[in-house]
Short mmCIF file of C-alpha atoms and ligand atoms in Angstrom, two decimals:
data_model
loop_
_atom_site.label_atom_id
_atom_site.label_comp_id
_atom_site.label_asym_id
_atom_site.label_seq_id
_atom_site.Cartn_x
_atom_site.Cartn_y
_atom_site.Cartn_z
CA MET A 293 -38.06 -53.97 29.67
CA GLY A 294 -39.60 -52.21 26.70
CA LYS A 295 -37.91 -49.81 24.41
CA MET A 296 -34.97 -47.75 25.53
CA ILE A 297 -35.22 -43.97 25.44
CA TYR A 298 -31.72 -42.61 25.08
CA LEU A 299 -31.47 -39.06 26.38
CA ASP A 300 -27.74 -38.90 27.01
CA ASN A 301 -26.45 -37.67 23.68
CA ALA A 302 -24.06 -35.22 25.32
CA ALA A 303 -22.21 -38.23 26.76
CA THR A 304 -22.05 -40.03 23.44
CA THR A 305 -24.20 -40.75 20.42
CA LYS A 306 -25.14 -43.79 18.41
CA THR A 307 -22.75 -44.41 15.54
CA ALA A 308 -24.90 -43.84 12.43
CA PRO A 309 -25.30 -46.93 10.21
CA GLU A 310 -24.00 -44.99 7.16
CA VAL A 311 -20.92 -44.15 9.19
CA VAL A 312 -20.31 -47.79 10.07
CA ASP A 313 -20.81 -48.76 6.40
CA ALA A 314 -18.33 -46.13 5.28
CA MET A 315 -15.76 -47.42 7.78
CA LEU A 316 -16.04 -51.17 7.13
CA PRO A 317 -13.95 -51.41 3.95
CA TYR A 318 -11.06 -49.77 5.80
CA PHE A 319 -10.96 -52.69 8.21
CA THR A 320 -11.36 -55.38 5.59
CA GLU A 321 -9.99 -54.74 2.08
CA LEU A 322 -8.44 -51.30 2.38
CA TYR A 323 -6.12 -51.85 5.31
CA GLY A 324 -3.00 -50.27 3.79
CA ASN A 325 -0.85 -47.82 5.75
CA PRO A 326 -1.39 -44.35 4.26
CA SER A 327 2.37 -43.71 4.47
CA SER A 328 3.29 -46.63 2.21
CA VAL A 329 4.21 -45.93 -1.42
CA TYR A 330 2.44 -48.69 -3.36
CA ASP A 331 -0.81 -48.04 -5.12
CA PHE A 332 -2.86 -50.17 -2.70
CA ALA A 333 -2.01 -47.87 0.21
CA GLY A 334 -2.70 -44.82 -1.91
CA LYS A 335 -6.44 -45.50 -1.55
CA THR A 336 -6.30 -45.11 2.20
CA LYS A 337 -4.22 -41.98 1.88
CA GLU A 338 -6.82 -40.51 -0.47
CA ALA A 339 -9.59 -41.38 1.96
CA VAL A 340 -7.78 -39.63 4.80
CA THR A 341 -7.23 -36.56 2.64
CA ALA A 342 -10.87 -36.48 1.54
CA SER A 343 -12.07 -36.65 5.13
CA ARG A 344 -9.63 -33.94 6.20
CA GLN A 345 -10.93 -31.71 3.41
CA GLN A 346 -14.55 -32.37 4.35
CA ILE A 347 -13.86 -31.44 7.96
CA ALA A 348 -11.85 -28.34 7.01
CA ASP A 349 -14.71 -27.17 4.78
CA ALA A 350 -17.15 -27.67 7.65
CA ILE A 351 -15.45 -24.95 9.74
CA GLY A 352 -14.08 -22.72 6.98
CA ALA A 353 -10.49 -23.91 7.47
CA LYS A 354 -7.80 -25.29 5.15
CA LYS A 355 -7.13 -29.00 5.22
CA GLU A 356 -3.53 -28.36 6.33
CA GLU A 357 -4.97 -26.82 9.50
CA ILE A 358 -6.81 -29.99 10.61
CA TYR A 359 -4.87 -32.41 12.84
CA PHE A 360 -6.49 -35.74 13.70
CA THR A 361 -6.28 -36.82 17.34
CA ALA A 362 -7.81 -39.55 19.50
CA GLY A 363 -10.74 -37.34 20.56
CA GLY A 364 -11.83 -34.21 22.35
CA SER A 365 -9.73 -34.78 25.46
CA GLU A 366 -6.53 -35.18 23.48
CA SER A 367 -7.29 -32.11 21.37
CA ASP A 368 -7.87 -30.02 24.50
CA ASN A 369 -4.66 -31.31 26.13
CA TRP A 370 -2.67 -30.64 23.01
CA ALA A 371 -3.98 -27.11 22.46
CA LEU A 372 -3.21 -26.01 26.00
CA LYS A 373 0.05 -27.80 26.70
CA ALA A 374 1.65 -27.14 23.35
CA ALA A 375 0.57 -23.51 23.11
CA PHE A 376 1.92 -22.94 26.61
CA GLU A 377 5.27 -24.49 25.65
CA ALA A 378 5.52 -22.57 22.40
CA TYR A 379 4.60 -19.17 23.83
CA LYS A 380 6.08 -19.29 27.32
CA THR A 381 8.83 -16.83 26.40
CA LYS A 382 6.06 -14.33 25.66
CA GLY A 383 4.12 -14.99 28.87
CA ASN A 384 2.72 -17.64 31.19
CA HIS A 385 -0.86 -16.52 31.68
CA ILE A 386 -3.87 -18.46 30.39
CA ILE A 387 -7.50 -17.42 30.79
CA THR A 388 -10.24 -20.02 30.88
CA THR A 389 -13.59 -20.45 32.66
CA LYS A 390 -14.94 -22.28 35.68
CA ILE A 391 -17.33 -24.30 33.54
CA GLU A 392 -14.95 -26.00 31.11
CA HIS A 393 -14.86 -29.74 30.57
CA HIS A 394 -12.36 -31.54 32.79
CA ALA A 395 -10.12 -32.09 29.76
CA ILE A 396 -9.46 -28.34 29.94
CA LEU A 397 -9.70 -27.79 33.70
CA HIS A 398 -7.41 -30.64 34.68
CA THR A 399 -4.91 -29.69 31.99
CA CYS A 400 -4.90 -26.14 33.35
CA GLN A 401 -4.35 -27.45 36.87
CA TYR A 402 -1.42 -29.51 35.61
CA LEU A 403 0.12 -26.50 33.85
CA GLU A 404 -0.35 -24.45 36.99
CA LYS A 405 1.15 -27.00 39.40
CA GLU A 406 3.90 -28.49 37.27
CA ARG A 407 4.78 -25.98 34.57
CA GLY A 408 4.59 -22.57 36.20
CA ALA A 409 1.51 -21.35 34.36
CA LYS A 410 -0.78 -18.72 35.85
CA ILE A 411 -4.41 -19.49 35.17
CA THR A 412 -7.45 -17.26 35.54
CA TYR A 413 -10.72 -19.19 35.80
CA LEU A 414 -13.46 -16.75 34.80
CA ASP A 415 -16.78 -16.74 36.63
CA VAL A 416 -19.98 -17.07 34.65
CA ASP A 417 -23.35 -15.41 35.16
CA GLU A 418 -26.44 -17.26 36.41
CA ASN A 419 -27.07 -18.55 32.88
CA GLY A 420 -23.54 -19.84 32.45
CA ARG A 421 -22.14 -17.15 30.15
CA ILE A 422 -18.88 -15.35 30.73
CA ARG A 423 -18.98 -11.56 30.95
CA MET A 424 -16.79 -9.68 28.49
CA GLU A 425 -15.87 -7.14 31.23
CA ASP A 426 -14.40 -9.97 33.28
CA LEU A 427 -12.34 -11.11 30.33
CA GLU A 428 -11.12 -7.55 29.73
CA LYS A 429 -10.13 -7.21 33.37
CA ALA A 430 -8.34 -10.55 33.39
CA ILE A 431 -5.82 -9.92 30.62
CA THR A 432 -2.27 -8.96 31.49
CA PRO A 433 0.80 -8.40 29.29
CA GLU A 434 1.62 -12.04 30.11
CA THR A 435 -1.61 -13.47 28.67
CA ILE A 436 -0.86 -15.86 25.82
CA LEU A 437 -4.05 -17.87 25.49
CA ILE A 438 -7.79 -17.64 26.07
CA SER A 439 -9.63 -20.98 26.14
CA VAL A 440 -13.41 -20.73 26.39
CA MET A 441 -15.73 -23.54 25.36
CA PHE A 442 -18.16 -22.97 22.50
CA ALA A 443 -21.09 -24.58 24.30
CA ASN A 444 -21.28 -26.22 27.68
CA ASN A 445 -21.80 -29.98 27.87
CA GLU A 446 -23.89 -29.91 31.04
CA ILE A 447 -26.20 -26.91 30.81
CA GLY A 448 -26.02 -26.31 27.06
CA THR A 449 -25.17 -22.60 27.30
CA VAL A 450 -23.49 -21.15 24.23
CA GLU A 451 -20.68 -18.68 24.99
CA PRO A 452 -20.15 -15.32 23.21
CA VAL A 453 -17.51 -16.87 20.96
CA LYS A 454 -17.43 -14.16 18.32
CA GLU A 455 -16.90 -11.39 20.87
CA ILE A 456 -14.14 -13.41 22.49
CA GLY A 457 -12.52 -14.07 19.11
CA MET A 458 -12.56 -10.39 18.18
CA PHE A 459 -11.24 -9.40 21.58
CA ALA A 460 -8.41 -11.94 21.46
CA LYS A 461 -7.39 -10.80 17.99
CA GLU A 462 -7.36 -7.14 19.02
CA HIS A 463 -5.01 -7.97 21.87
CA GLY A 464 -2.81 -10.43 19.98
CA ILE A 465 -3.80 -13.32 22.24
CA LEU A 466 -4.50 -16.84 20.94
CA PHE A 467 -8.07 -18.09 21.21
CA HIS A 468 -8.84 -21.78 21.63
CA THR A 469 -12.38 -23.15 21.91
CA ASP A 470 -13.59 -26.60 22.93
CA ALA A 471 -16.34 -27.02 20.35
CA VAL A 472 -17.02 -30.71 21.05
CA GLN A 473 -20.68 -30.03 21.86
CA ALA A 474 -21.27 -27.24 19.35
CA PHE A 475 -19.74 -28.68 16.18
CA CYS A 476 -22.50 -29.63 13.71
CA GLN A 477 -25.17 -28.25 16.05
CA MET A 478 -24.66 -24.69 14.81
CA PRO A 479 -22.70 -23.08 11.98
CA ILE A 480 -19.03 -22.51 12.84
CA ASP A 481 -16.64 -20.48 10.71
CA VAL A 482 -13.21 -20.07 12.27
CA GLU A 483 -12.44 -16.96 10.19
CA GLU A 484 -15.63 -15.15 11.03
CA LEU A 485 -15.36 -16.08 14.72
CA GLY A 486 -11.64 -15.36 15.10
CA ILE A 487 -10.82 -18.85 16.38
CA ASP A 488 -7.15 -19.92 16.36
CA MET A 489 -7.60 -23.45 17.69
CA LEU A 490 -10.69 -25.62 17.98
CA SER A 491 -11.29 -29.07 19.49
CA SER A 492 -13.88 -31.56 18.31
CA SER A 493 -14.75 -35.23 18.73
CA ALA A 494 -16.50 -37.64 16.36
CA HIS A 495 -18.50 -39.67 18.87
CA LYS A 496 -20.60 -36.65 19.86
CA ILE A 497 -21.92 -36.30 16.29
CA ASN A 498 -22.84 -39.93 15.47
CA GLY A 499 -19.28 -40.81 14.50
CA PRO A 500 -16.99 -43.42 16.04
CA LYS A 501 -15.31 -43.13 19.44
CA GLY A 502 -11.59 -42.45 19.75
CA ILE A 503 -11.18 -39.94 16.92
CA GLY A 504 -11.20 -36.18 17.04
CA PHE A 505 -9.40 -33.23 15.55
CA LEU A 506 -7.65 -30.09 16.60
CA TYR A 507 -7.85 -27.17 14.20
CA ILE A 508 -4.71 -25.07 14.41
CA ARG A 509 -4.67 -21.87 12.39
CA LYS A 510 -1.73 -21.57 10.02
CA GLY A 511 0.95 -19.43 11.63
CA VAL A 512 0.18 -20.45 15.20
CA LYS A 513 3.35 -21.79 16.75
CA ILE A 514 2.48 -25.08 18.32
CA ARG A 515 4.65 -27.99 19.37
CA SER A 516 4.29 -31.60 18.36
CA PHE A 517 2.13 -33.57 20.73
CA VAL A 518 3.31 -37.07 19.82
CA HIS A 519 6.86 -37.51 18.54
CA GLY A 520 7.66 -40.21 16.00
CA GLY A 521 6.74 -40.49 12.35
CA ALA A 522 5.83 -37.66 10.01
CA GLN A 523 2.05 -38.07 10.23
CA GLU A 524 -0.12 -34.98 10.77
CA ARG A 525 2.63 -32.68 9.51
CA LYS A 526 5.02 -34.14 12.11
CA ARG A 527 2.93 -32.81 14.95
CA ARG A 528 1.07 -35.92 15.98
CA ALA A 529 2.94 -39.08 15.06
CA GLY A 530 1.41 -42.52 14.71
CA THR A 531 -0.26 -44.47 11.91
CA GLU A 532 -3.55 -42.79 11.16
CA ASN A 533 -6.78 -44.23 12.52
CA VAL A 534 -8.01 -44.64 8.96
CA PRO A 535 -11.44 -46.20 9.65
CA GLY A 536 -12.03 -43.60 12.37
CA ILE A 537 -11.04 -40.73 10.09
CA VAL A 538 -13.26 -42.02 7.29
CA GLY A 539 -16.16 -42.45 9.73
CA TYR A 540 -15.59 -38.95 11.07
CA GLY A 541 -15.78 -37.46 7.57
CA LYS A 542 -19.01 -39.33 6.92
CA ALA A 543 -20.46 -38.25 10.27
CA VAL A 544 -19.68 -34.61 9.49
CA GLU A 545 -21.14 -34.82 5.99
CA ARG A 546 -24.28 -36.37 7.41
CA ALA A 547 -24.65 -34.00 10.36
CA LEU A 548 -24.09 -30.89 8.26
CA SER A 549 -26.55 -31.89 5.58
CA THR A 550 -29.30 -32.34 8.18
CA MET A 551 -28.25 -29.55 10.55
CA LYS A 552 -31.00 -27.03 9.89
CA GLU A 553 -34.02 -29.31 10.08
CA ARG A 554 -32.52 -31.52 12.79
CA THR A 555 -31.73 -28.66 15.13
CA GLU A 556 -35.08 -26.98 14.48
CA LYS A 557 -36.87 -30.17 15.41
CA GLU A 558 -34.69 -30.71 18.47
CA THR A 559 -35.16 -27.13 19.63
CA GLU A 560 -38.92 -27.51 19.42
CA LEU A 561 -38.88 -30.76 21.40
CA ARG A 562 -36.42 -29.31 23.91
CA ASP A 563 -38.68 -26.33 24.59
CA TYR A 564 -41.74 -28.55 24.74
CA MET A 565 -40.02 -30.75 27.32
CA ILE A 566 -38.85 -27.80 29.40
CA SER A 567 -42.29 -26.21 29.38
CA ARG A 568 -44.03 -29.45 30.39
CA ILE A 569 -41.58 -29.96 33.26
CA GLU A 570 -41.97 -26.38 34.48
CA LYS A 571 -45.75 -26.52 34.29
CA GLU A 572 -46.28 -29.93 35.77
CA ILE A 573 -43.57 -30.40 38.37
CA PRO A 574 -43.30 -27.95 41.29
CA TYR A 575 -40.03 -26.71 42.85
CA VAL A 576 -38.01 -27.09 39.70
CA ARG A 577 -35.39 -24.85 38.16
CA VAL A 578 -34.15 -24.77 34.57
CA ASN A 579 -30.38 -24.50 34.31
CA GLY A 580 -28.57 -22.75 31.48
CA HIS A 581 -29.49 -19.94 29.12
CA ARG A 582 -33.01 -20.16 27.67
CA GLU A 583 -32.11 -19.11 24.12
CA MET A 584 -28.33 -19.21 23.82
CA ARG A 585 -28.51 -22.93 24.29
CA LEU A 586 -27.65 -26.14 22.48
CA PRO A 587 -30.73 -27.33 20.57
CA ASN A 588 -30.78 -30.70 22.33
CA ASN A 589 -30.02 -29.83 25.96
CA VAL A 590 -32.46 -29.92 28.87
CA ASN A 591 -31.00 -29.44 32.36
CA VAL A 592 -33.24 -29.10 35.41
CA SER A 593 -32.85 -29.25 39.18
CA PHE A 594 -35.54 -30.65 41.44
CA GLN A 595 -35.57 -29.51 45.02
CA PHE A 596 -35.53 -32.16 47.79
CA ILE A 597 -34.21 -34.88 45.50
CA GLU A 598 -30.96 -36.71 44.76
CA GLY A 599 -30.15 -36.80 41.06
CA GLU A 600 -28.62 -40.26 41.43
CA SER A 601 -31.86 -41.79 42.75
CA LEU A 602 -33.72 -40.11 39.93
CA LEU A 603 -31.39 -41.70 37.38
CA LEU A 604 -31.88 -45.18 38.82
CA MET A 605 -35.66 -44.84 38.81
CA LEU A 606 -35.67 -43.50 35.24
CA ASP A 607 -33.46 -46.41 34.24
CA ASN A 608 -36.20 -48.78 35.45
CA TYR A 609 -38.32 -47.37 32.63
CA GLY A 610 -35.50 -47.66 30.10
CA ILE A 611 -34.80 -43.93 30.17
CA CYS A 612 -31.08 -43.05 29.98
CA ALA A 613 -30.16 -39.63 31.31
CA SER A 614 -27.40 -38.07 33.35
CA SER A 615 -27.01 -36.06 36.52
CA GLY A 616 -24.29 -33.47 36.32
CA SER A 617 -21.52 -34.79 34.14
CA ALA A 618 -20.65 -38.41 33.32
CA CYS A 619 -17.02 -37.70 34.12
CA THR A 620 -17.80 -36.93 37.74
CA SER A 621 -20.34 -39.62 38.46
CA GLY A 622 -18.92 -41.93 41.04
CA SER A 623 -17.87 -38.90 43.05
CA LEU A 624 -20.22 -37.15 45.44
CA ASP A 625 -19.12 -33.64 44.57
CA PRO A 626 -21.84 -31.74 42.78
CA SER A 627 -21.06 -30.58 39.28
CA HIS A 628 -18.58 -27.69 39.08
CA VAL A 629 -20.74 -26.16 36.35
CA LEU A 630 -23.89 -26.06 38.47
CA LEU A 631 -21.94 -24.57 41.37
CA ALA A 632 -20.44 -21.96 39.02
CA ILE A 633 -23.91 -20.75 37.98
CA GLY A 634 -24.65 -20.25 41.67
CA LEU A 635 -26.71 -23.28 42.65
CA PRO A 636 -26.46 -24.26 46.31
CA HIS A 637 -25.04 -27.79 46.84
CA GLU A 638 -28.39 -29.34 47.72
CA ILE A 639 -30.08 -28.02 44.58
CA ALA A 640 -27.15 -28.99 42.39
CA HIS A 641 -27.45 -32.54 43.76
CA GLY A 642 -31.00 -32.79 42.45
CA SER A 643 -30.07 -32.09 38.84
CA LEU A 644 -30.89 -33.99 35.72
CA ARG A 645 -29.49 -33.57 32.21
CA MET A 646 -31.41 -34.94 29.25
CA THR A 647 -29.89 -34.52 25.80
CA LEU A 648 -31.98 -35.34 22.75
CA SER A 649 -31.02 -36.71 19.36
CA GLU A 650 -32.47 -36.58 15.87
CA GLU A 651 -34.28 -39.83 16.73
CA THR A 652 -36.06 -38.47 19.81
CA THR A 653 -39.82 -38.21 19.32
CA LYS A 654 -42.59 -36.28 21.04
CA GLU A 655 -43.85 -39.63 22.39
CA ASP A 656 -40.43 -40.23 23.99
CA ILE A 657 -40.62 -36.82 25.64
CA ASP A 658 -44.17 -37.39 26.87
CA PHE A 659 -43.30 -40.83 28.22
CA THR A 660 -40.25 -39.40 29.99
CA VAL A 661 -42.03 -36.40 31.51
CA ASP A 662 -44.98 -38.55 32.63
CA HIS A 663 -42.65 -40.88 34.51
CA LEU A 664 -40.42 -38.09 35.73
CA LYS A 665 -43.42 -36.44 37.35
CA GLU A 666 -44.39 -39.62 39.14
CA ILE A 667 -40.80 -40.44 40.20
CA VAL A 668 -40.16 -36.93 41.54
CA GLN A 669 -43.35 -37.12 43.58
CA ASN A 670 -42.47 -40.57 44.96
CA LEU A 671 -38.96 -39.52 45.91
CA ARG A 672 -40.24 -36.37 47.57
CA ASN A 673 -42.75 -38.39 49.55
CA MET A 674 -39.81 -40.29 51.04
CA SER A 675 -37.82 -37.14 51.78
CA PRO A 676 -37.78 -35.76 55.35
CA LEU A 677 -36.66 -32.39 53.96
CA TYR A 678 -39.71 -32.23 51.76
CA GLU A 679 -41.95 -33.23 54.65
CA ASP A 680 -40.56 -30.40 56.80
CA PHE A 681 -40.92 -27.97 53.95
CA ILE A 682 -44.56 -28.90 53.37
CA LYS A 683 -45.33 -28.62 57.12
CA LYS A 684 -43.84 -25.12 57.17
CA GLN A 685 -45.91 -24.12 54.14
CA LYS A 686 -49.13 -24.87 55.98
C1 PLP B 198 -17.15 -35.18 25.44
C2 PLP B 198 -16.44 -33.90 25.60
C3 PLP B 198 -15.03 -33.85 25.61
C4 PLP B 198 -14.19 -35.08 25.54
O1 PLP B 198 -14.23 -35.69 24.29
P1 PLP B 198 -13.70 -37.21 24.14
O2 PLP B 198 -13.69 -37.44 22.67
O3 PLP B 198 -14.68 -38.07 24.88
O4 PLP B 198 -12.34 -37.25 24.74
C5 PLP B 198 -14.43 -32.62 25.73
N1 PLP B 198 -15.15 -31.49 25.84
C6 PLP B 198 -16.49 -31.49 25.82
C7 PLP B 198 -17.23 -30.20 25.92
C8 PLP B 198 -17.19 -32.70 25.73
O5 PLP B 198 -18.51 -32.69 25.73
#
């Protein structure tokens, strides 16, 4: 097999070499526990503080508002469960959407089944955006929290976060956003956007796996998620993942400093890829909003085809992509996101997500589209549905 073309950056990214270099000393020489009092441990404490500051600056927050977690899933769980606990005397109603990541959806289902929460799952339009009228209609005097993702991990659609933030503020409702896919792909300022809580994860921005943060605005009542020591202002106990935190800081520094040119380049390649696919492959549909879209996301559905077969054939050429969401592969249910934007089951099944990185080149895109074209045609030639369809066309 020749070179690998990695187009699954929404699932995870390569840890940048500078990030690994920044982390290494915290495994080898600087292994002290940040809570210890001697000078040696002070170095690790300083490194954790510096990283926290860097991350706070990246979203216009204060460093006391950044809580390190073990990743995006933990941050989402924490935000929802702890806000529900802390505000349940005020009300038990949470509003979210049908297209959230499972870390949100399954947490909501848990709160609904086991904790007496009432959850509204907002519909989205055909591009994957919520409608503000629906949000307005959904609120009740019991509504304590709105959780809407910043950008969707499958179809790349960016939600109207600022409008939601303003609306939530006006009504005295907390606003949480899962920004795992959006962070460092577009500017985020929690003040300007009216965000009270925000989840993020390092491994989606060329940082290490197993480290994330939850931003919690000062003044938001939120319970501890892990009880034990006094780490993370007593809200999330446990010795800090120092190498992870240091790597996260480095990843953010790196991603922010290249954001403008990187996302411009990705956007151009993304649109080039989409236009080639639309021009050269028949019976295809582009999923997600055309403009309000993550710079690196391409999501398309091919009629008469199974996404899983497509993935296997692409893999033969060293092309890594995804159908629907990685979290659901292994199950035969089509993606809840594709169903929410109105795709029929059979079209949703023929979907392919390709997510680019800063390293993706035009040659990679051409190679991928050339093979995609050929694979789609071969698979269709084996499909009885396609055969029937073609007969009827004649
Ligand atoms: C990847 C992802 C998560 C989960 O993050 P982990 O760090 O893998 O737990 C949550 N939400 C979105 C939108 C994601 O893309």
